[in-house]
Amino acid sequence: MSETVPFDLEEQRARIERAQEETRKFVAEQHKLIAEQSKLAAEQSKLAAEASKLARDRMLAPWQIALSGMAAGAAFFGAGAAFVKVLGP
């Protein structure tokens, strides 16, 4: 009437081992992708810090030019005063 399917232990063991090996491959791939993601996040952080530094430098550049100009003007004024003192009475 009803046929009994033989219970093949070796076949089940082989199927379980294949499934475990496939799971190991997926886990290894996942670890590889997580490591790559961490590396990219660190690079992104570094690039964001560099962009922030460039933005700060761009903001301070006009002040640097102005202060450099004032320092040069003060040097010329001092040189002129010394020249007048050397030539004058």
mmCIF file of C-alpha atoms in Angstrom:
data_model
loop_
_atom_site.group_PDB
_atom_site.id
_atom_site.type_symbol
_atom_site.label_atom_id
_atom_site.label_comp_id
_atom_site.label_asym_id
_atom_site.label_seq_id
_atom_site.Cartn_x
_atom_site.Cartn_y
_atom_site.Cartn_z
ATOM 1 C CA MET A 1 0.000 0.000 0.000
ATOM 2 C CA SER A 2 2.247 2.731 1.100
ATOM 3 C CA GLU A 3 5.864 2.548 0.164
ATOM 4 C CA THR A 4 8.411 3.256 2.833
ATOM 5 C CA VAL A 5 11.167 5.599 1.860
ATOM 6 C CA PRO A 6 14.507 4.310 3.078
ATOM 7 C CA PHE A 7 16.129 6.554 5.633
ATOM 8 C CA ASP A 8 19.573 7.231 4.172
ATOM 9 C CA LEU A 9 21.739 8.583 6.964
ATOM 10 C CA GLU A 10 24.783 9.161 4.774
ATOM 11 C CA GLU A 11 22.793 11.245 2.315
ATOM 12 C CA GLN A 12 21.427 13.419 5.112
ATOM 13 C CA ARG A 13 24.897 13.822 6.641
ATOM 14 C CA ALA A 14 26.320 14.874 3.243
ATOM 15 C CA ARG A 15 23.471 17.369 2.760
ATOM 16 C CA ILE A 16 24.067 18.830 6.233
ATOM 17 C CA GLU A 17 27.814 19.135 5.569
ATOM 18 C CA ARG A 18 27.148 20.901 2.250
ATOM 19 C CA ALA A 19 24.775 23.299 3.983
ATOM 20 C CA GLN A 20 27.334 23.990 6.726
ATOM 21 C CA GLU A 21 30.077 24.620 4.158
ATOM 22 C CA GLU A 22 27.803 26.994 2.268
ATOM 23 C CA THR A 23 27.026 28.786 5.535
ATOM 24 C CA ARG A 24 30.772 29.098 6.274
ATOM 25 C CA LYS A 25 31.306 30.642 2.834
ATOM 26 C CA PHE A 26 28.513 33.154 3.403
ATOM 27 C CA VAL A 27 29.907 34.069 6.841
ATOM 28 C CA ALA A 28 33.407 34.541 5.395
ATOM 29 C CA GLU A 29 31.982 36.758 2.645
ATOM 30 C CA GLN A 30 30.042 38.736 5.250
ATOM 31 C CA HIS A 31 33.192 39.274 7.352
ATOM 32 C CA LYS A 32 35.073 40.381 4.252
ATOM 33 C CA LEU A 33 32.340 42.891 3.374
ATOM 34 C CA ILE A 34 32.202 44.204 6.955
ATOM 35 C CA ALA A 35 35.985 44.752 6.925
ATOM 36 C CA GLU A 36 35.719 46.599 3.611
ATOM 37 C CA GLN A 37 32.881 48.728 4.986
ATOM 38 C CA SER A 38 34.977 49.652 8.029
ATOM 39 C CA LYS A 39 37.891 50.588 5.789
ATOM 40 C CA LEU A 40 35.646 52.785 3.626
ATOM 41 C CA ALA A 41 34.119 54.440 6.701
ATOM 42 C CA ALA A 42 37.606 55.301 7.991
ATOM 43 C CA GLU A 43 38.527 56.748 4.605
ATOM 44 C CA GLN A 44 35.297 58.753 4.537
ATOM 45 C CA SER A 45 36.056 60.130 7.990
ATOM 46 C CA LYS A 46 39.544 61.127 6.882
ATOM 47 C CA LEU A 47 38.161 62.873 3.795
ATOM 48 C CA ALA A 48 35.557 64.705 5.877
ATOM 49 C CA ALA A 49 38.296 65.969 8.221
ATOM 50 C CA GLU A 50 40.341 67.136 5.242
ATOM 51 C CA ALA A 51 37.309 68.922 3.768
ATOM 52 C CA SER A 52 36.687 70.615 7.113
ATOM 53 C CA LYS A 53 40.313 71.780 7.256
ATOM 54 C CA LEU A 54 40.101 73.163 3.717
ATOM 55 C CA ALA A 55 36.870 75.001 4.540
ATOM 56 C CA ARG A 56 38.516 76.520 7.631
ATOM 57 C CA ASP A 57 41.580 77.548 5.618
ATOM 58 C CA ARG A 58 39.349 79.109 2.959
ATOM 59 C CA MET A 59 37.529 81.071 5.659
ATOM 60 C CA LEU A 60 40.769 82.314 7.258
ATOM 61 C CA ALA A 61 42.597 83.158 3.993
ATOM 62 C CA PRO A 62 41.285 86.770 3.712
ATOM 63 C CA TRP A 63 42.320 87.471 7.310
ATOM 64 C CA GLN A 64 45.755 86.033 6.656
ATOM 65 C CA ILE A 65 46.188 88.324 3.641
ATOM 66 C CA ALA A 66 45.024 91.344 5.637
ATOM 67 C CA LEU A 67 47.347 90.626 8.566
ATOM 68 C CA SER A 68 50.265 89.986 6.224
ATOM 69 C CA GLY A 69 49.591 93.315 4.533
ATOM 70 C CA MET A 70 49.491 95.113 7.871
ATOM 71 C CA ALA A 71 52.764 93.485 8.915
ATOM 72 C CA ALA A 72 54.384 94.517 5.638
ATOM 73 C CA GLY A 73 53.051 98.072 6.077
ATOM 74 C CA ALA A 74 54.454 98.211 9.604
ATOM 75 C CA ALA A 75 57.834 96.993 8.312
ATOM 76 C CA PHE A 76 57.890 99.654 5.594
ATOM 77 C CA PHE A 77 56.883 102.304 8.135
ATOM 78 C CA GLY A 78 59.677 101.199 10.476
ATOM 79 C CA ALA A 79 62.191 101.148 7.634
ATOM 80 C CA GLY A 80 61.068 104.622 6.560
ATOM 81 C CA ALA A 81 61.352 105.937 10.123
ATOM 82 C CA ALA A 82 64.858 104.474 10.437
ATOM 83 C CA PHE A 83 65.867 105.968 7.086
ATOM 84 C CA VAL A 84 64.571 109.389 8.110
ATOM 85 C CA LYS A 85 66.406 109.103 11.439
ATOM 86 C CA VAL A 86 69.661 108.240 9.665
ATOM 87 C CA LEU A 87 69.332 111.094 7.150
ATOM 88 C CA GLY A 88 67.624 113.663 9.328
ATOM 89 C CA PRO A 89 69.025 115.923 12.045
#
